């Protein structure tokens, strides 16, 4: 088990007029190899939650265990925790700071006090993993690159720490369709190579439906659902009530099912939906010709 | 659709406009061979009064450059841009241009100049010397047009992204523009905020007859546009109604864009013997058609 969260509560500005209960009794388990999407509208507690996972927010009440590291202890091994959990913030390209791409990506490993060779190896690996040409970009200033390239460099900086768990806060925000596809393709690749467990905050339900293996829905500081997208998006009414979108094809599937057309619940991508409908049509035609 | 537009009044005219970003000379020598045009090259187009025009294209296709040419934030290096007959290149006419073409940018946090919403909206009219009583009226009207009247005396810091963008739109409205250009103004918002902003601009387009130029890479945002222009490599590569544009699936993909999911599915089904309207953007209708053709 990768991450176990039990009865987590968090209050901003406690005992002041600005007191705000951001998290209320959150319970959630993330298994090794999960691709967890965290959804919920602005102010639902998503960001407060993920900031707990690598110790950016100090635990107030509850239990969190991340890959064997107990965050409720008095002395938490933060160094180990931050080597385990990599965090890619929203618009990570705004956090690039070094004079060259190489130095920016090397910043994390250098702080781990690794040997020069090891740092070099990690930087090379990270830059090539994010799909950039090492020889071409390593000595460039990160500010000479395009927006999409900058975001990759920022992700490479996190990957160079070789985190087992990678957390991304809206990694596709502000990108064009091609850029979105590339970043999500990259996340999928990282899941297969360096970081088997992915946690991603995302507002785009179509992307959630396509990539996530499990979805946690936050509403008013609590996790109201935590299940695979195939099951979750059947609960159209409840999600709409919370002000959340439903993936376009889940809407279509729910509509067709209500009309008596039997479709598998994983028809959440255009390819799968088209495939099943074509199969169904063929089957019905065959039945017709038989009788 | 086109015929209707032809009869309309041309209010912005872009004639063979070129604007190319130049970095250092050394960079240029290195990159000219490898890189396509960075900016726009030899672009001509007309914008008609009262239309809802969507500009699409991948990052770096030239959309924002074109937008900045519309109100003289950038001046064409060659060619001409005129707005209601005023030439953006003439320094004594550019203010007439800017008064008519307002812009809303991407980041809601970068566009607030005052600490109170109504002061922020009043900033534009104050600058162009509108008399005080009229400013008060304009601010009131602009805030009600974007449905933010309740926030007039609030501070923007605690508002959502969508609310901030609506205040930014009100700030532009207070100048009584004929055209509002939204340069990826929904890119940083959550679905709720995007919807608020889109509903607002659609309403301004219909009720106040304000011409809208919406720059976006969300394909579902262009479905309601009267006309879509797609840019690639600094040139116009497609132009037409959303239906006409999305029929050209291959070209859309070549341009680095995507079909809206409903279109994509409708095309795939139509290709496989389903009796569905491939030009349809309505999910309910597609659902009905699927039921009938199974």
CSV table of N, CA and C in Angstrom, one decimal, chain A residues 18 41-42 91 94 136 140 144 173-178 180-181 203 206 243 245 248-249 251-252 255-256 259 261 270-271 273-274 277-278 280-281 284, chain B residues 27 31 57-59 107 158 184 187-188 190-192 217-219 256-258 261-262 264-265 268-269 272-274 283-284 286-288 290-291 293-294:
chain,number,residue,atom,x,y,z
A,18,UNK,N,-10.9,34.1,10.7
A,18,UNK,CA,-10.8,33.5,9.4
A,18,UNK,C,-10.7,32.0,9.4
A,41,UNK,N,-14.5,21.0,-7.2
A,41,UNK,CA,-14.3,22.4,-7.7
A,41,UNK,C,-13.4,23.2,-6.8
A,42,UNK,N,-13.1,24.5,-7.2
A,42,UNK,CA,-12.2,25.3,-6.5
A,42,UNK,C,-12.7,25.5,-5.0
A,91,UNK,N,1.3,25.3,-13.2
A,91,UNK,CA,2.2,26.2,-14.0
A,91,UNK,C,3.6,26.1,-13.5
A,94,UNK,N,6.7,28.5,-14.1
A,94,UNK,CA,7.0,29.8,-13.5
A,94,UNK,C,8.1,29.6,-12.4
A,136,UNK,N,20.7,19.4,-27.1
A,136,UNK,CA,20.2,20.6,-27.7
A,136,UNK,C,19.8,21.6,-26.5
A,140,UNK,N,21.1,25.5,-22.7
A,140,UNK,CA,20.2,26.7,-23.0
A,140,UNK,C,19.7,27.3,-21.7
A,144,UNK,N,14.6,30.5,-22.8
A,144,UNK,CA,14.6,30.6,-24.3
A,144,UNK,C,13.6,29.6,-24.9
A,173,UNK,N,-3.0,22.5,-17.6
A,173,UNK,CA,-3.7,23.8,-17.7
A,173,UNK,C,-3.0,24.7,-18.6
A,174,UNK,N,-3.7,25.4,-19.4
A,174,UNK,CA,-3.2,26.4,-20.3
A,174,UNK,C,-2.4,25.9,-21.6
A,175,UNK,N,-2.4,24.6,-21.8
A,175,UNK,CA,-1.7,24.1,-23.0
A,175,UNK,C,-2.7,23.9,-24.1
A,176,UNK,N,-2.2,23.8,-25.3
A,176,UNK,CA,-3.0,23.6,-26.5
A,176,UNK,C,-3.3,22.1,-26.6
A,177,UNK,N,-4.2,21.6,-27.4
A,177,UNK,CA,-4.6,20.2,-27.5
A,177,UNK,C,-3.4,19.3,-27.6
A,178,UNK,N,-2.4,19.7,-28.5
A,178,UNK,CA,-1.3,18.9,-28.7
A,178,UNK,C,-0.4,18.8,-27.5
A,180,UNK,N,-1.4,19.2,-24.4
A,180,UNK,CA,-2.0,18.4,-23.4
A,180,UNK,C,-1.8,16.9,-23.6
A,181,UNK,N,-1.9,16.5,-24.9
A,181,UNK,CA,-1.7,15.1,-25.2
A,181,UNK,C,-0.3,14.7,-24.8
A,203,UNK,N,-9.2,19.2,-13.9
A,203,UNK,CA,-10.6,19.7,-14.0
A,203,UNK,C,-11.2,19.1,-15.3
A,206,UNK,N,-12.9,14.7,-19.3
A,206,UNK,CA,-12.6,13.8,-20.4
A,206,UNK,C,-11.2,13.2,-20.3
A,243,UNK,N,-21.8,20.3,-8.7
A,243,UNK,CA,-21.3,21.3,-9.6
A,243,UNK,C,-20.1,20.7,-10.5
A,245,UNK,N,-18.5,18.4,-13.7
A,245,UNK,CA,-18.8,18.0,-15.1
A,245,UNK,C,-18.8,16.5,-15.2
A,248,UNK,N,-18.0,13.8,-21.6
A,248,UNK,CA,-19.0,13.8,-22.7
A,248,UNK,C,-19.5,12.4,-23.0
A,249,UNK,N,-18.6,11.5,-23.1
A,249,UNK,CA,-19.0,10.1,-23.5
A,249,UNK,C,-19.7,9.4,-22.4
A,251,UNK,N,-21.8,10.8,-20.4
A,251,UNK,CA,-23.1,11.4,-20.5
A,251,UNK,C,-23.9,10.6,-21.6
A,252,UNK,N,-23.2,10.4,-22.7
A,252,UNK,CA,-23.8,9.7,-23.8
A,252,UNK,C,-24.2,8.2,-23.4
A,255,UNK,N,-27.1,8.1,-21.1
A,255,UNK,CA,-28.3,8.3,-21.9
A,255,UNK,C,-28.7,7.1,-22.6
A,256,UNK,N,-27.8,6.4,-23.3
A,256,UNK,CA,-28.1,5.3,-24.1
A,256,UNK,C,-28.6,4.1,-23.2
A,259,UNK,N,-32.0,4.2,-22.2
A,259,UNK,CA,-32.9,3.9,-23.3
A,259,UNK,C,-32.8,2.4,-23.6
A,261,UNK,N,-30.1,0.5,-24.1
A,261,UNK,CA,-29.0,0.0,-24.9
A,261,UNK,C,-27.8,-0.4,-24.0
A,270,UNK,N,-13.6,8.0,-27.2
A,270,UNK,CA,-14.3,7.9,-28.5
A,270,UNK,C,-14.0,6.6,-29.2
A,271,UNK,N,-12.8,6.1,-29.1
A,271,UNK,CA,-12.4,4.8,-29.7
A,271,UNK,C,-13.3,3.7,-29.2
A,273,UNK,N,-16.1,3.8,-27.4
A,273,UNK,CA,-17.5,4.0,-27.7
A,273,UNK,C,-17.9,3.6,-29.1
A,274,UNK,N,-17.1,4.1,-30.1
A,274,UNK,CA,-17.3,3.8,-31.5
A,274,UNK,C,-17.2,2.2,-31.7
A,277,UNK,N,-20.3,0.5,-30.2
A,277,UNK,CA,-21.5,0.8,-31.0
A,277,UNK,C,-21.5,0.0,-32.3
A,278,UNK,N,-20.4,0.0,-32.9
A,278,UNK,CA,-20.3,-0.7,-34.2
A,278,UNK,C,-20.5,-2.2,-34.0
A,280,UNK,N,-22.2,-3.6,-31.7
A,280,UNK,CA,-23.6,-3.7,-31.3
A,280,UNK,C,-24.5,-3.7,-32.6
A,281,UNK,N,-24.2,-2.8,-33.4
A,281,UNK,CA,-25.0,-2.6,-34.7
A,281,UNK,C,-24.9,-3.9,-35.5
A,284,UNK,N,-26.8,-6.7,-34.0
A,284,UNK,CA,-28.3,-6.6,-34.2
A,284,UNK,C,-28.6,-6.9,-35.7
B,27,UNK,N,20.8,34.7,-32.9
B,27,UNK,CA,19.8,33.7,-32.8
B,27,UNK,C,19.0,33.5,-34.1
B,31,UNK,N,18.4,30.3,-36.3
B,31,UNK,CA,17.1,29.7,-36.2
B,31,UNK,C,16.2,29.8,-37.5
B,57,UNK,N,-5.8,27.8,-33.0
B,57,UNK,CA,-4.5,27.4,-33.5
B,57,UNK,C,-3.7,27.0,-32.3
B,58,UNK,N,-2.6,26.1,-32.6
B,58,UNK,CA,-1.8,25.7,-31.4
B,58,UNK,C,-0.9,26.8,-30.9
B,59,UNK,N,-0.2,26.5,-29.8
B,59,UNK,CA,0.7,27.5,-29.2
B,59,UNK,C,1.7,27.9,-30.3
B,107,UNK,N,-4.4,35.8,-17.8
B,107,UNK,CA,-4.2,35.7,-16.4
B,107,UNK,C,-5.1,36.7,-15.6
B,158,UNK,N,-10.1,38.0,-3.1
B,158,UNK,CA,-10.8,36.8,-2.6
B,158,UNK,C,-11.8,36.3,-3.6
B,184,UNK,N,-7.3,34.0,-25.0
B,184,UNK,CA,-7.2,32.9,-24.1
B,184,UNK,C,-7.7,33.2,-22.7
B,187,UNK,N,-8.3,30.2,-20.4
B,187,UNK,CA,-7.3,29.1,-20.3
B,187,UNK,C,-7.0,28.7,-18.9
B,188,UNK,N,-7.0,29.7,-18.0
B,188,UNK,CA,-6.6,29.4,-16.6
B,188,UNK,C,-7.7,29.2,-15.6
B,190,UNK,N,-11.3,27.2,-14.1
B,190,UNK,CA,-11.9,25.9,-13.9
B,190,UNK,C,-13.2,25.9,-14.7
B,191,UNK,N,-13.8,24.7,-14.9
B,191,UNK,CA,-15.0,24.6,-15.8
B,191,UNK,C,-16.1,25.6,-15.4
B,192,UNK,N,-16.3,25.8,-14.1
B,192,UNK,CA,-17.3,26.8,-13.7
B,192,UNK,C,-17.0,28.2,-14.2
B,217,UNK,N,-8.0,27.5,-27.3
B,217,UNK,CA,-7.8,26.2,-27.8
B,217,UNK,C,-8.7,25.2,-27.3
B,218,UNK,N,-9.8,25.6,-26.6
B,218,UNK,CA,-10.8,24.6,-26.3
B,218,UNK,C,-11.8,24.5,-27.5
B,219,UNK,N,-11.8,23.4,-28.1
B,219,UNK,CA,-12.6,23.3,-29.3
B,219,UNK,C,-14.1,23.5,-29.0
B,256,UNK,N,-2.7,20.8,-35.7
B,256,UNK,CA,-2.4,20.6,-34.2
B,256,UNK,C,-3.6,20.8,-33.4
B,257,UNK,N,-4.8,20.8,-33.9
B,257,UNK,CA,-6.0,20.9,-33.2
B,257,UNK,C,-6.8,19.6,-33.1
B,258,UNK,N,-7.9,19.7,-32.4
B,258,UNK,CA,-8.7,18.5,-32.2
B,258,UNK,C,-10.1,18.7,-32.5
B,261,UNK,N,-15.3,16.2,-29.0
B,261,UNK,CA,-15.6,14.8,-28.8
B,261,UNK,C,-16.8,14.3,-29.6
B,262,UNK,N,-17.9,15.1,-29.5
B,262,UNK,CA,-19.1,14.7,-30.1
B,262,UNK,C,-18.9,14.6,-31.6
B,264,UNK,N,-16.1,14.1,-33.2
B,264,UNK,CA,-15.2,13.0,-33.5
B,264,UNK,C,-16.0,11.6,-33.5
B,265,UNK,N,-16.9,11.4,-32.5
B,265,UNK,CA,-17.7,10.2,-32.5
B,265,UNK,C,-18.6,10.1,-33.6
B,268,UNK,N,-16.9,9.1,-36.8
B,268,UNK,CA,-16.6,7.7,-36.8
B,268,UNK,C,-17.8,6.8,-37.0
B,269,UNK,N,-18.9,7.2,-36.4
B,269,UNK,CA,-20.1,6.4,-36.6
B,269,UNK,C,-20.7,6.5,-38.0
B,272,UNK,N,-19.1,4.4,-40.4
B,272,UNK,CA,-19.4,3.0,-40.2
B,272,UNK,C,-20.8,2.6,-40.4
B,273,UNK,N,-21.5,3.4,-41.2
B,273,UNK,CA,-22.9,3.0,-41.6
B,273,UNK,C,-24.0,3.4,-40.7
B,274,UNK,N,-23.6,4.2,-39.7
B,274,UNK,CA,-24.7,4.8,-38.8
B,274,UNK,C,-25.3,5.9,-39.5
B,283,UNK,N,-25.4,16.6,-28.1
B,283,UNK,CA,-25.3,15.2,-27.5
B,283,UNK,C,-26.6,14.5,-27.5
B,284,UNK,N,-27.7,15.2,-27.1
B,284,UNK,CA,-29.0,14.6,-27.1
B,284,UNK,C,-29.4,14.1,-28.5
B,286,UNK,N,-27.5,13.4,-31.0
B,286,UNK,CA,-26.6,12.2,-31.4
B,286,UNK,C,-27.1,11.0,-30.7
B,287,UNK,N,-27.5,11.1,-29.4
B,287,UNK,CA,-28.0,9.9,-28.7
B,287,UNK,C,-29.3,9.3,-29.4
B,288,UNK,N,-30.2,10.2,-29.8
B,288,UNK,CA,-31.4,9.8,-30.4
B,288,UNK,C,-31.1,9.1,-31.7
B,290,UNK,N,-28.4,7.6,-32.6
B,290,UNK,CA,-27.7,6.3,-32.4
B,290,UNK,C,-28.8,5.3,-32.1
B,291,UNK,N,-29.7,5.6,-31.2
B,291,UNK,CA,-30.8,4.7,-30.9
B,291,UNK,C,-31.6,4.2,-32.2
B,293,UNK,N,-30.5,4.3,-35.3
B,293,UNK,CA,-29.8,3.6,-36.4
B,293,UNK,C,-29.2,2.3,-35.9
B,294,UNK,N,-29.4,1.9,-34.6
B,294,UNK,CA,-28.9,0.6,-34.2
B,294,UNK,C,-29.7,-0.6,-34.7
